[in-house]
mmCIF file of C-alpha atoms and ligand atoms in Angstrom:
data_model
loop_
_atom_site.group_PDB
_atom_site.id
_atom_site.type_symbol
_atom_site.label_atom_id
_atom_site.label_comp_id
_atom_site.label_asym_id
_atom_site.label_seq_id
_atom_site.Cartn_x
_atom_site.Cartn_y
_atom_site.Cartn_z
ATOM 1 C CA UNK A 1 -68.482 78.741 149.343
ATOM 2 C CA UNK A 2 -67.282 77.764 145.950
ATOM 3 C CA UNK A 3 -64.612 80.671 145.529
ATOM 4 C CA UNK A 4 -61.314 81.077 147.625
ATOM 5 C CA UNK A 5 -61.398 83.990 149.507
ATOM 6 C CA UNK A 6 -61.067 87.391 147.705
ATOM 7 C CA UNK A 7 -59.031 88.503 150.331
ATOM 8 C CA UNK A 8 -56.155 86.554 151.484
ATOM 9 C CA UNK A 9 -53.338 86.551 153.701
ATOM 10 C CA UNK A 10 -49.773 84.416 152.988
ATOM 11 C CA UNK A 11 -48.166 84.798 156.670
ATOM 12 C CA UNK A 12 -45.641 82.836 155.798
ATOM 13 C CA UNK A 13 -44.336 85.218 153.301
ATOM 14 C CA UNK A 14 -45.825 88.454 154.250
ATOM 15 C CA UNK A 15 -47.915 88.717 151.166
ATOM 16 C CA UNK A 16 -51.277 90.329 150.317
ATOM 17 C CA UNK A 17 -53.631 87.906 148.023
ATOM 18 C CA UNK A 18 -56.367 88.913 145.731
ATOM 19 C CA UNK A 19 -58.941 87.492 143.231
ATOM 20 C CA UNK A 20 -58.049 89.885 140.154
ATOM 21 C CA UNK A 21 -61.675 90.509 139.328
ATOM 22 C CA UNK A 22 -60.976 92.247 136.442
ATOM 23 C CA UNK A 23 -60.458 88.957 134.850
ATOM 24 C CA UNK A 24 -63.708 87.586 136.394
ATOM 25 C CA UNK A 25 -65.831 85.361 135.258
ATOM 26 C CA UNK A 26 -62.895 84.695 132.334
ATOM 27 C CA UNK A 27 -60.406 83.768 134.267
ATOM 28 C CA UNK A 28 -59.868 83.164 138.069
ATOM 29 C CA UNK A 29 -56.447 84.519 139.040
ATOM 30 C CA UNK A 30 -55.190 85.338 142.271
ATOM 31 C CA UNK A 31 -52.247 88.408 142.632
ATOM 32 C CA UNK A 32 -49.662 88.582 145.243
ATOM 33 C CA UNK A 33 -49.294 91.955 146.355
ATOM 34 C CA UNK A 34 -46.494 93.457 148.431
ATOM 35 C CA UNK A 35 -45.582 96.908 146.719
ATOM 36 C CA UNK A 36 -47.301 100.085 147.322
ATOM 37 C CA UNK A 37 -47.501 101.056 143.529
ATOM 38 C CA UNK A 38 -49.463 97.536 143.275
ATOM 39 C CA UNK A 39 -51.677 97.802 146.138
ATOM 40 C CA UNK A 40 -52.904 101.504 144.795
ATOM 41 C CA UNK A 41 -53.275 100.340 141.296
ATOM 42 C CA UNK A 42 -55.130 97.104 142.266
ATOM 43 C CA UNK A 43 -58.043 99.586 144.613
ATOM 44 C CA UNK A 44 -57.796 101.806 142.049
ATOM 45 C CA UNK A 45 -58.495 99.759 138.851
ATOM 46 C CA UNK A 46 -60.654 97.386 141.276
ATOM 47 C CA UNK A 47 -58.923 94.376 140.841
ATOM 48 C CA UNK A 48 -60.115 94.223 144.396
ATOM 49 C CA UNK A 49 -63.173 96.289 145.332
ATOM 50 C CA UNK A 50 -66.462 96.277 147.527
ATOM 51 C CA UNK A 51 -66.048 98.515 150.720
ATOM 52 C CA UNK A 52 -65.067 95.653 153.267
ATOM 53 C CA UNK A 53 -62.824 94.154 150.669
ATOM 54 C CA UNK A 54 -60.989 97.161 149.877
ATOM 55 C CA UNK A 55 -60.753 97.505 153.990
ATOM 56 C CA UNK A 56 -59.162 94.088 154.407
ATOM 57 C CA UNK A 57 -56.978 94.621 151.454
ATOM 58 C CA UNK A 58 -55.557 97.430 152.559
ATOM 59 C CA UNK A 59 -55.236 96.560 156.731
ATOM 60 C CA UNK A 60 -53.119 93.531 154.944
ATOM 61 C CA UNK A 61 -51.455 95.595 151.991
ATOM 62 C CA UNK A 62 -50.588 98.058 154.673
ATOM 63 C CA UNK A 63 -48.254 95.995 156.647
ATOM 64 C CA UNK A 64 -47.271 94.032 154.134
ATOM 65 C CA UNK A 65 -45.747 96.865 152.752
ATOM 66 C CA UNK A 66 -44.413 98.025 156.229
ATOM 67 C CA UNK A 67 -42.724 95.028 156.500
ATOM 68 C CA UNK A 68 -40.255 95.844 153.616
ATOM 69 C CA UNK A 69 -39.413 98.725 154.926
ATOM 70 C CA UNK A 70 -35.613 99.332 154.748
ATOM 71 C CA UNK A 71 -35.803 101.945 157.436
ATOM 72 C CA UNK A 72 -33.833 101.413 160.564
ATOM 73 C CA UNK A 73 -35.151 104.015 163.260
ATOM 74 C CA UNK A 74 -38.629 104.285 164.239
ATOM 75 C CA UNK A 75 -39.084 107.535 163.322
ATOM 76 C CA UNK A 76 -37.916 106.720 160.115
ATOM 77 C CA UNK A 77 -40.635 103.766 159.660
ATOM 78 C CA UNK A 78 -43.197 105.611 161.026
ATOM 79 C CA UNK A 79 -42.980 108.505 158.836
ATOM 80 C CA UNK A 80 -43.080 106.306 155.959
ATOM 81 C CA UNK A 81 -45.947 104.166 157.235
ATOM 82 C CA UNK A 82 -48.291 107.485 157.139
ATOM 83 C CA UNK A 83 -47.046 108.413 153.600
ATOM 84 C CA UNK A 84 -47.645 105.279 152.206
ATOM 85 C CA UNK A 85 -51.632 105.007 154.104
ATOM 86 C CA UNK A 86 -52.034 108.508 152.866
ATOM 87 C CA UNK A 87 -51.179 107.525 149.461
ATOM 88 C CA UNK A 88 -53.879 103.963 149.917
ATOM 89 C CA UNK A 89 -56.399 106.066 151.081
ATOM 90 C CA UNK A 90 -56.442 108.111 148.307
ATOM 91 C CA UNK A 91 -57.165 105.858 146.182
ATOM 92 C CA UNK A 92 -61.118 105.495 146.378
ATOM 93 C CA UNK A 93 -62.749 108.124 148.348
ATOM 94 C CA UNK A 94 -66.247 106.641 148.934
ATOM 95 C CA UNK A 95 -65.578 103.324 150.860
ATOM 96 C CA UNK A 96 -65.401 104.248 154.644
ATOM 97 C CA UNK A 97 -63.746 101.200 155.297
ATOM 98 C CA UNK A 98 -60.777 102.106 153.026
ATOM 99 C CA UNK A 99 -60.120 104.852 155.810
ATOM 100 C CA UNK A 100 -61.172 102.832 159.066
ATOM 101 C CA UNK A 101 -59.187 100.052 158.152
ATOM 102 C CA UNK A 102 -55.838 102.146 158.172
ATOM 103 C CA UNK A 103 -56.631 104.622 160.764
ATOM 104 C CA UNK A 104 -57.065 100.979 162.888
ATOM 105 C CA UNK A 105 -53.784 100.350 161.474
ATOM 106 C CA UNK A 106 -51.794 103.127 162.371
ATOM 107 C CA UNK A 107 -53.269 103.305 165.891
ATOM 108 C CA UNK A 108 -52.291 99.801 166.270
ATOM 109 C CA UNK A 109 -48.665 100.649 165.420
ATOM 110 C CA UNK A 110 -48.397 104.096 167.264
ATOM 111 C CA UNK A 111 -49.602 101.758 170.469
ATOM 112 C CA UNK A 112 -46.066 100.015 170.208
ATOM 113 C CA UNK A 113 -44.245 103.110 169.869
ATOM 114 C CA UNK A 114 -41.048 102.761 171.830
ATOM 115 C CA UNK A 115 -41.004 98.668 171.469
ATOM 116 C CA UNK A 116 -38.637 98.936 168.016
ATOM 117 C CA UNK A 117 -39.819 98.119 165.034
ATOM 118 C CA UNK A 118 -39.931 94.393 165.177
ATOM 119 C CA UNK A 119 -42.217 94.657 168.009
ATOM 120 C CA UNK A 120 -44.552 97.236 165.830
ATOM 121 C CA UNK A 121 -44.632 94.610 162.782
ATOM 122 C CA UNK A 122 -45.639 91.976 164.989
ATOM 123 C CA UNK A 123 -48.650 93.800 166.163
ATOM 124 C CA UNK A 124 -49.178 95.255 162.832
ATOM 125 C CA UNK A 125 -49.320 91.235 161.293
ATOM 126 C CA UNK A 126 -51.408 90.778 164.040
ATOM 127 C CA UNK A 127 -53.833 93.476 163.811
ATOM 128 C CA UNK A 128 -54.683 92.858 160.227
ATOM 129 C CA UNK A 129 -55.352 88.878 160.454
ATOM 130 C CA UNK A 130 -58.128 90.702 162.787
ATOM 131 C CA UNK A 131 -59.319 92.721 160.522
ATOM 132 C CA UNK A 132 -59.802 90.058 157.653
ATOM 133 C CA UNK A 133 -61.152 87.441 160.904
ATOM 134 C CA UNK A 134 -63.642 90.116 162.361
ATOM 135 C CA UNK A 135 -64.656 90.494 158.747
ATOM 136 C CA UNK A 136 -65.645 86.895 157.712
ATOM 137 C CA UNK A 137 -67.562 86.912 161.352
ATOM 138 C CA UNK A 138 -69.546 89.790 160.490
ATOM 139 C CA UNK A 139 -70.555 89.013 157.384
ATOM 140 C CA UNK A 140 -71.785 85.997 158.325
ATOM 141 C CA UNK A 141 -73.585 87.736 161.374
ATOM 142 C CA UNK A 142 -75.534 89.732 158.464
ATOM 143 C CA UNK A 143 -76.425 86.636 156.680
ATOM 144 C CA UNK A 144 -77.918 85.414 160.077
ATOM 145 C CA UNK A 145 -80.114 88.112 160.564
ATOM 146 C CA UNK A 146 -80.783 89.248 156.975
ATOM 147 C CA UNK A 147 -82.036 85.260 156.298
ATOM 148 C CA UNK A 148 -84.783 85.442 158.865
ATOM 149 C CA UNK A 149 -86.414 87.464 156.178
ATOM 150 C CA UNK A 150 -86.292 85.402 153.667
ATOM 151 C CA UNK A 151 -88.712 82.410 152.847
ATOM 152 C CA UNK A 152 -88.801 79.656 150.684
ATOM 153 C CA UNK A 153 -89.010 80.303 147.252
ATOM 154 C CA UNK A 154 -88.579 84.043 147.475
ATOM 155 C CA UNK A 155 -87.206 86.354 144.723
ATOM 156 C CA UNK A 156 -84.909 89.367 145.779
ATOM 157 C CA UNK A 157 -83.287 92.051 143.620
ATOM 158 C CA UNK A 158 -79.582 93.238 143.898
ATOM 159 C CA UNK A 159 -77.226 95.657 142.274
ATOM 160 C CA UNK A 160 -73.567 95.791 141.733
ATOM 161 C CA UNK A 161 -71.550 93.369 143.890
ATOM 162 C CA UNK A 162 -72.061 92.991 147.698
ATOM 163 C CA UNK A 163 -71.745 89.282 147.559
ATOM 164 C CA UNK A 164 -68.186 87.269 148.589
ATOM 165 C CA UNK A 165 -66.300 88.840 146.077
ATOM 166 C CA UNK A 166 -66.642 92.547 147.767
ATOM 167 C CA UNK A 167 -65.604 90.941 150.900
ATOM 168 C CA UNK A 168 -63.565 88.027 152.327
ATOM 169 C CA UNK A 169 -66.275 85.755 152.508
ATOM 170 C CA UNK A 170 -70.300 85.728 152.124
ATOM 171 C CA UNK A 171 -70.405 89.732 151.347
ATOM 172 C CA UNK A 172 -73.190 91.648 153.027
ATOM 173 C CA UNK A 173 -75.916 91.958 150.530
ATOM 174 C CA UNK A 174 -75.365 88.298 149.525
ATOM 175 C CA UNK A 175 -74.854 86.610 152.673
ATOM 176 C CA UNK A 176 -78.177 86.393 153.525
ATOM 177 C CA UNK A 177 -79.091 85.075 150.576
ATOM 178 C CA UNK A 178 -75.956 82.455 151.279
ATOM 179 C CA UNK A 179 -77.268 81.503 154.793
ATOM 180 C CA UNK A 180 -80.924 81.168 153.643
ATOM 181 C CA UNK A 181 -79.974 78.025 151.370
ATOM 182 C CA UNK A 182 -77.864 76.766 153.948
ATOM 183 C CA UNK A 183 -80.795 76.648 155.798
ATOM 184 C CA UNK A 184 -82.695 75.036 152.830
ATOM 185 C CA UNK A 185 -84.484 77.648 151.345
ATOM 186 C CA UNK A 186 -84.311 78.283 147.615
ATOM 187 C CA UNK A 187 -84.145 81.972 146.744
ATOM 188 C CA UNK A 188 -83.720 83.176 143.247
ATOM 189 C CA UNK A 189 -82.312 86.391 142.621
ATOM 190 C CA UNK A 190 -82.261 89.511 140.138
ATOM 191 C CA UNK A 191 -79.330 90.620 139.574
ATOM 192 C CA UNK A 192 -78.486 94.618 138.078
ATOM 193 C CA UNK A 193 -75.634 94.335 135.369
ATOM 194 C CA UNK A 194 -74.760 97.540 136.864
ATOM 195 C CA UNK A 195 -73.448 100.055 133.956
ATOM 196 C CA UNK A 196 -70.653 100.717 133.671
ATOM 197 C CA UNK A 197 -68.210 98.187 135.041
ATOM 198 C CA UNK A 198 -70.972 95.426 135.053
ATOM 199 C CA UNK A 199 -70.242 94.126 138.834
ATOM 200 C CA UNK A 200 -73.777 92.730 138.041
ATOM 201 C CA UNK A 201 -73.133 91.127 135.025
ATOM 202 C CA UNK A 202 -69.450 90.339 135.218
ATOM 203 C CA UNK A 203 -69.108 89.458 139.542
ATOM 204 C CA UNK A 204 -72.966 88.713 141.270
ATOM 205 C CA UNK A 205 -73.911 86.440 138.510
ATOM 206 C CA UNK A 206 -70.735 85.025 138.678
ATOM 207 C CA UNK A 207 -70.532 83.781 142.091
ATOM 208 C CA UNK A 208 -74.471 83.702 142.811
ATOM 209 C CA UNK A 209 -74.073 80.810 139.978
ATOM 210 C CA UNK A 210 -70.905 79.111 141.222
ATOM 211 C CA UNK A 211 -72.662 78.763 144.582
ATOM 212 C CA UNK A 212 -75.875 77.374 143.489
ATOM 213 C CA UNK A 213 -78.451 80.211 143.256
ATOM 214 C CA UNK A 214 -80.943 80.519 140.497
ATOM 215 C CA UNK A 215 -79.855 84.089 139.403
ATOM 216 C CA UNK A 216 -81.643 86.339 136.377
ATOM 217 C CA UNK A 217 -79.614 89.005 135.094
ATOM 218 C CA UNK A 218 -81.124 92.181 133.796
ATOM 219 C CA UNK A 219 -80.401 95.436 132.500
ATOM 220 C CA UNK A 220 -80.399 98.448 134.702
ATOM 221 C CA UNK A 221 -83.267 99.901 132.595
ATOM 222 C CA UNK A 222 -85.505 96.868 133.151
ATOM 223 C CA UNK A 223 -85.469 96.923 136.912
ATOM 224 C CA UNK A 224 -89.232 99.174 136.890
ATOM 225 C CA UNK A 225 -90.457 96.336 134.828
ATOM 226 C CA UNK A 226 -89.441 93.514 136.663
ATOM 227 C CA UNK A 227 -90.300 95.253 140.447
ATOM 228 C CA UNK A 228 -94.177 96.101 138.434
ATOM 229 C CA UNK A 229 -94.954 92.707 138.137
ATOM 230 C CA UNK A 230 -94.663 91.997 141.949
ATOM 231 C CA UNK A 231 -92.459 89.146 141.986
ATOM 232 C CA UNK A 232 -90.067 90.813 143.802
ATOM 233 C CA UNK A 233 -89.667 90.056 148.071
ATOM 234 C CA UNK A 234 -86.922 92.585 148.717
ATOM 235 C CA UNK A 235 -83.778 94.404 147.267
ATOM 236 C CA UNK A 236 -80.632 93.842 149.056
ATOM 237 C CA UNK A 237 -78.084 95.915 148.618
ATOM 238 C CA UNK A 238 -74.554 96.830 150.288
ATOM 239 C CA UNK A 239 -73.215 100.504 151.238
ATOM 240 C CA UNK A 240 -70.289 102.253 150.763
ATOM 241 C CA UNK A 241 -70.618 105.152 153.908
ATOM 242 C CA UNK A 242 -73.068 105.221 155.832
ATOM 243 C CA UNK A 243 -74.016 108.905 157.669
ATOM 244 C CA UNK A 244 -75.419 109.038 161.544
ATOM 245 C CA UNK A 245 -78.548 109.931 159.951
ATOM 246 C CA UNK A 246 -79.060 106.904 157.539
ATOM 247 C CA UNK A 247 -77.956 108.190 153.857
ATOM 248 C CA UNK A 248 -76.346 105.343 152.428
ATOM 249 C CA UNK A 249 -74.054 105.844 149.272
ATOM 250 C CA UNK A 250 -73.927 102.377 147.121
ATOM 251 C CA UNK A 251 -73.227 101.722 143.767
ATOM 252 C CA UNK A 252 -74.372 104.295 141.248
ATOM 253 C CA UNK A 253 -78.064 102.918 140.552
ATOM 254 C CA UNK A 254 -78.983 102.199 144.058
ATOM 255 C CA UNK A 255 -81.403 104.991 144.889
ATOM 256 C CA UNK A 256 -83.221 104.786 141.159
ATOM 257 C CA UNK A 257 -84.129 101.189 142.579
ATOM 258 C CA UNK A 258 -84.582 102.840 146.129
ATOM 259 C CA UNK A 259 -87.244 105.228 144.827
ATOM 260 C CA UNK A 260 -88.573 102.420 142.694
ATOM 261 C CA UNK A 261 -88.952 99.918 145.482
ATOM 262 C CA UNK A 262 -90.776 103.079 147.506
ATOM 263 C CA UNK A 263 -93.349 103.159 144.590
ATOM 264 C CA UNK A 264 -94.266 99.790 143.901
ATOM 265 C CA UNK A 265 -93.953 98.904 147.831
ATOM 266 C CA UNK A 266 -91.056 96.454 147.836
ATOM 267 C CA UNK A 267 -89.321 96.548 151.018
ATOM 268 C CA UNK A 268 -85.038 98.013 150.905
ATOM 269 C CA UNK A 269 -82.611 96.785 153.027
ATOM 270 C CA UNK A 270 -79.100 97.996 153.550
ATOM 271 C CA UNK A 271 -76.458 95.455 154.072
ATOM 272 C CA UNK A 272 -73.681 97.220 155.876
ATOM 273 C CA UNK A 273 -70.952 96.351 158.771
ATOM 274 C CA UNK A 274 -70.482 99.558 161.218
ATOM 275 C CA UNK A 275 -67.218 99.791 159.875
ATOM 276 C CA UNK A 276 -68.952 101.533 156.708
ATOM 277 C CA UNK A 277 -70.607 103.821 158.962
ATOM 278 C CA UNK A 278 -69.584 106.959 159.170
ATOM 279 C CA UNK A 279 -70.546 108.752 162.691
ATOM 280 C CA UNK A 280 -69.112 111.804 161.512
ATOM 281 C CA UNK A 281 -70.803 113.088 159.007
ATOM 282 C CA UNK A 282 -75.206 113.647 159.219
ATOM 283 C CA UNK A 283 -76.021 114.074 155.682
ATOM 284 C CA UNK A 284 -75.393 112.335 152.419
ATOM 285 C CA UNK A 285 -74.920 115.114 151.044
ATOM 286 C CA UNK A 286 -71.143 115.121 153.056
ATOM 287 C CA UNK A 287 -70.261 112.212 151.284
ATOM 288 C CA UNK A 288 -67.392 112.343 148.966
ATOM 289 C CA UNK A 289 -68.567 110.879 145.527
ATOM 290 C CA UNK A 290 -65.700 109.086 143.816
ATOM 291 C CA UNK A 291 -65.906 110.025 139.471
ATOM 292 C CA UNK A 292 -64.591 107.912 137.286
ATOM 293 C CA UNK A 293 -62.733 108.092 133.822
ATOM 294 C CA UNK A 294 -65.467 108.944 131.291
ATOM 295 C CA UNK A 295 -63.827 105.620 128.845
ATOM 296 C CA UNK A 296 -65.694 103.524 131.220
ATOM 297 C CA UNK A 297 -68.814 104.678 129.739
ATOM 298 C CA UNK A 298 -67.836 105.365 126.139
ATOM 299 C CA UNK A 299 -65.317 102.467 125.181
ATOM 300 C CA UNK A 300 -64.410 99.808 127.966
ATOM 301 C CA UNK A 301 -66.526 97.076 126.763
ATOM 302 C CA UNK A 302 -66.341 97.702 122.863
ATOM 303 C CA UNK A 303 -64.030 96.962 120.100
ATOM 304 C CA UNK A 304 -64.380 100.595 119.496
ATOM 305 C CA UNK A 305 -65.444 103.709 121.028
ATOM 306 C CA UNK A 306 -68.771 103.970 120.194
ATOM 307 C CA UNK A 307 -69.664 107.802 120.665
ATOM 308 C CA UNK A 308 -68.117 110.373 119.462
ATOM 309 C CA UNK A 309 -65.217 112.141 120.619
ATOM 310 C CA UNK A 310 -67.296 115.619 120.997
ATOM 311 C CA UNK A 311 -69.677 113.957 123.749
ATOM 312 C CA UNK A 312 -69.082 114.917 127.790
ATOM 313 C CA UNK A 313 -69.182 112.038 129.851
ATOM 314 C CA UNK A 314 -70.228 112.470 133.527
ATOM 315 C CA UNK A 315 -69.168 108.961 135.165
ATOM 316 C CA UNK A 316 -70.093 109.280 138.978
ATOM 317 C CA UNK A 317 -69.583 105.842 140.685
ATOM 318 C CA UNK A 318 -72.037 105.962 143.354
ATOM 319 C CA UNK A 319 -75.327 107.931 144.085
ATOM 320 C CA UNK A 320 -76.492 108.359 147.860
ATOM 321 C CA UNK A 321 -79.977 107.139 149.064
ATOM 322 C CA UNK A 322 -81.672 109.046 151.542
ATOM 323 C CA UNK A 323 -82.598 106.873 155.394
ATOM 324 C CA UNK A 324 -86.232 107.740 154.681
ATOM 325 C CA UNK A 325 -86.060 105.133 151.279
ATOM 326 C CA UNK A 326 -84.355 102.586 153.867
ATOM 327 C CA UNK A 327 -86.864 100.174 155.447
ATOM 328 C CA UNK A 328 -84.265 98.771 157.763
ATOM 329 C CA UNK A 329 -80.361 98.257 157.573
ATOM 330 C CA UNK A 330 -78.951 94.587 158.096
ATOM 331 C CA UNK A 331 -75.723 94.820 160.201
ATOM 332 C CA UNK A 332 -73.678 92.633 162.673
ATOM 333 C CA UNK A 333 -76.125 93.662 165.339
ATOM 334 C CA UNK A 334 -79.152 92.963 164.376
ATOM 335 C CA UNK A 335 -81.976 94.152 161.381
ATOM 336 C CA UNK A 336 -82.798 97.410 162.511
ATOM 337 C CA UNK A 337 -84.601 101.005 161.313
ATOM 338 C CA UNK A 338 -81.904 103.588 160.572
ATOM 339 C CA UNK A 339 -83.390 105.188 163.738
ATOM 340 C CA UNK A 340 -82.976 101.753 166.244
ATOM 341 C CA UNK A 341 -79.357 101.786 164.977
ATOM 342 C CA UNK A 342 -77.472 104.607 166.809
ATOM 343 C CA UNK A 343 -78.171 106.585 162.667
ATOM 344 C CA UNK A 344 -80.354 109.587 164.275
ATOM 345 C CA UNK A 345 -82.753 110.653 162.175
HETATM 346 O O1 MRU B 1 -67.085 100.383 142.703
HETATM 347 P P1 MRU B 1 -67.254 99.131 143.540
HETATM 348 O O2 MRU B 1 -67.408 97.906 142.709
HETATM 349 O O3 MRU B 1 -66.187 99.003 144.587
HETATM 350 O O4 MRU B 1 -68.624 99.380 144.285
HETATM 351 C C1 MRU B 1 -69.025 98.465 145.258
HETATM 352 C C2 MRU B 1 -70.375 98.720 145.804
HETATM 353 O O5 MRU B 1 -71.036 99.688 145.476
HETATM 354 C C3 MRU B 1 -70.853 97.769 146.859
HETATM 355 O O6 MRU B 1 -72.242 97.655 146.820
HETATM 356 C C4 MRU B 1 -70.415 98.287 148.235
HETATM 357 O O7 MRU B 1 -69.036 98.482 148.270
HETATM 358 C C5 MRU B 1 -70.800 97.350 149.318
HETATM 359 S S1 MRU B 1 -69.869 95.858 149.191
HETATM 360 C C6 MRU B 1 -70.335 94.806 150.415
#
């Protein structure tokens, strides 16, 4: 891969590392995160973002944090510790691996209860160089299966950013795409620009480019056109939660393509690592929908605000597709119906 990772790990000094990709494709800047204010602000304002991205970040940001604790009795330390992954999880509701990755945090340290707190760092540091490890190996498990549906010369469609940049390496959505031209096929791909933060635009294009990959970027309102003229293999896209049923919630967009793939007979994967799914909730309905400040829409990419002041903006940042629009999810385990997967339909 042409990029360093987007999330990174300095064990030497106890630092969280990001790709700022609110600079992306301008400039390529990595942060070094330690502070709590700064880890909330950078999942907030997506500096780092993608749901196994924002996991990683914050199983690393997390003890990072914990590390510069001043407390001196466990209690003490533990009592922060839950404050401060209260406050991280807060930050983006959507992403189940936001939540799963600190849950698998705190578990880890309430396991060492007792063994003072050096011992509880040390399986803390330990426990999140897992969590960024098990991610790079299960993305590139999805790339392995998702490629064996690929051929040659193929043309897929994605939206937003499920490539490297949304996780440590290879993404979900992308890594097939990745593994298939290691394997020497050529794939060109579609990509979304993704109103309103342009992942699309400003992120897939980005790195789909860097890496090699003939990539044609679109508008969100031409994706009808371009699926109509039947040039189009498969959309691959990544999830956010995934319900025991099959709903997936992705990046605001997803199920207009969803219900446009259904029409015109294009097949729609799912790209997703079981730590997205959520076994706890049956319906996408359940799923927490994370709205955004309406200046996204009306002034973030202009000089100027182009509307006027008077208008309502209604800025949700991701819509839920329904399992019955899936024709298969792409996971660690294997490509499988929502119904082979352990999601009951
Ligand atoms: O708001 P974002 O940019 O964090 O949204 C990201 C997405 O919707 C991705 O498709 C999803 O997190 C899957 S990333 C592998």
């Amino acid at each position: 891969m042409g990029l360093p990772q987007t999330v990174g790990f300095d064990e030497q000094t106890n630092e969280l590392l990001i790709i700022d990709q609110t600079l992306l494709p301008v400039r390529l800047e990595i942060l070094r995160i330690s502070e709590v204010n700064a880890l909330c602000d950078a999942i907030k304002k997506l500096k780092v973002r993608g749901a196994p991205a924002i996991g990683v970040a914050a199983a690393i940001g997390l003890y990072a944090v914990a590390y510069r604790f001043e407390e001196v009795s466990e209690d003490g330390f533990f009592y922060a510790l839950e404050k401060y992954a209260e406050r991280i999880n807060s930050t983006r509701p959507t992403a189940k691996n936001l939540s799963w990755a600190l849950e698998r945090m705190l578990n880890c340290a309430k396991a060492c209860k007792g063994q003072g707190i050096e011992g509880i760092l040390s399986a803390m540091k330990a426990e999140a160089v897992a969590v960024r490890d098990e991610d790079i190996k299960t993305c590139k498990l999805i790339g392995e299966y998702g490629e064996t549906l690929l051929s040659d010369g193929d043309t897929v469609m994605t939206v937003c950013n499920a490539g490297a940049l949304a996780a440590v390496e290879y993404g979900t959505a992308l890594s097939p795409i990745y593994t298939a031209k290691e394997k020497g096929k050529e794939i060109k791909v579609y990509s979304l620009e993704t109103r309103p933060l342009l992942q699309g635009a400003r992120l897939t294009s980005f790195e789909l480019t860097e890496n090699g990959i003939d990539t044609t970027l679109i508008c969100d309102n031409m994706a009808a056109t371009v699926l109509k003229s039947g040039k189009i293999k498969g959309i691959f896209t990544g999830a956010d939660r995934v319900t025991a049923r099959g709903d997936a919630a992705n990046k605001i967009g997803t199920l207009m393509l969803a219900i446009l793939a259904k029409y015109y007979g294009v097949p729609f994967y799912v790209c997703v690592p079981y730590s997205t799914v959520d076994f706890s909730l049956q319906s996408g309905d359940e799923i927490v929908i994370e709205e955004r400040d309406g200046d996204e829409i009306k002034s973030a990419w202009y000089k100027e605000t182009l509307v006027s002041p008077k208008v309502k903006v209604y800025n949700p940042a991701f819509d839920v597709t329904p399992a019955e629009l899936i024709t298969a999810f792409i996971t660690e385990k294997g490509v499988k119906k929502p119904s082979e997967l352990g999601f009951k339909l």
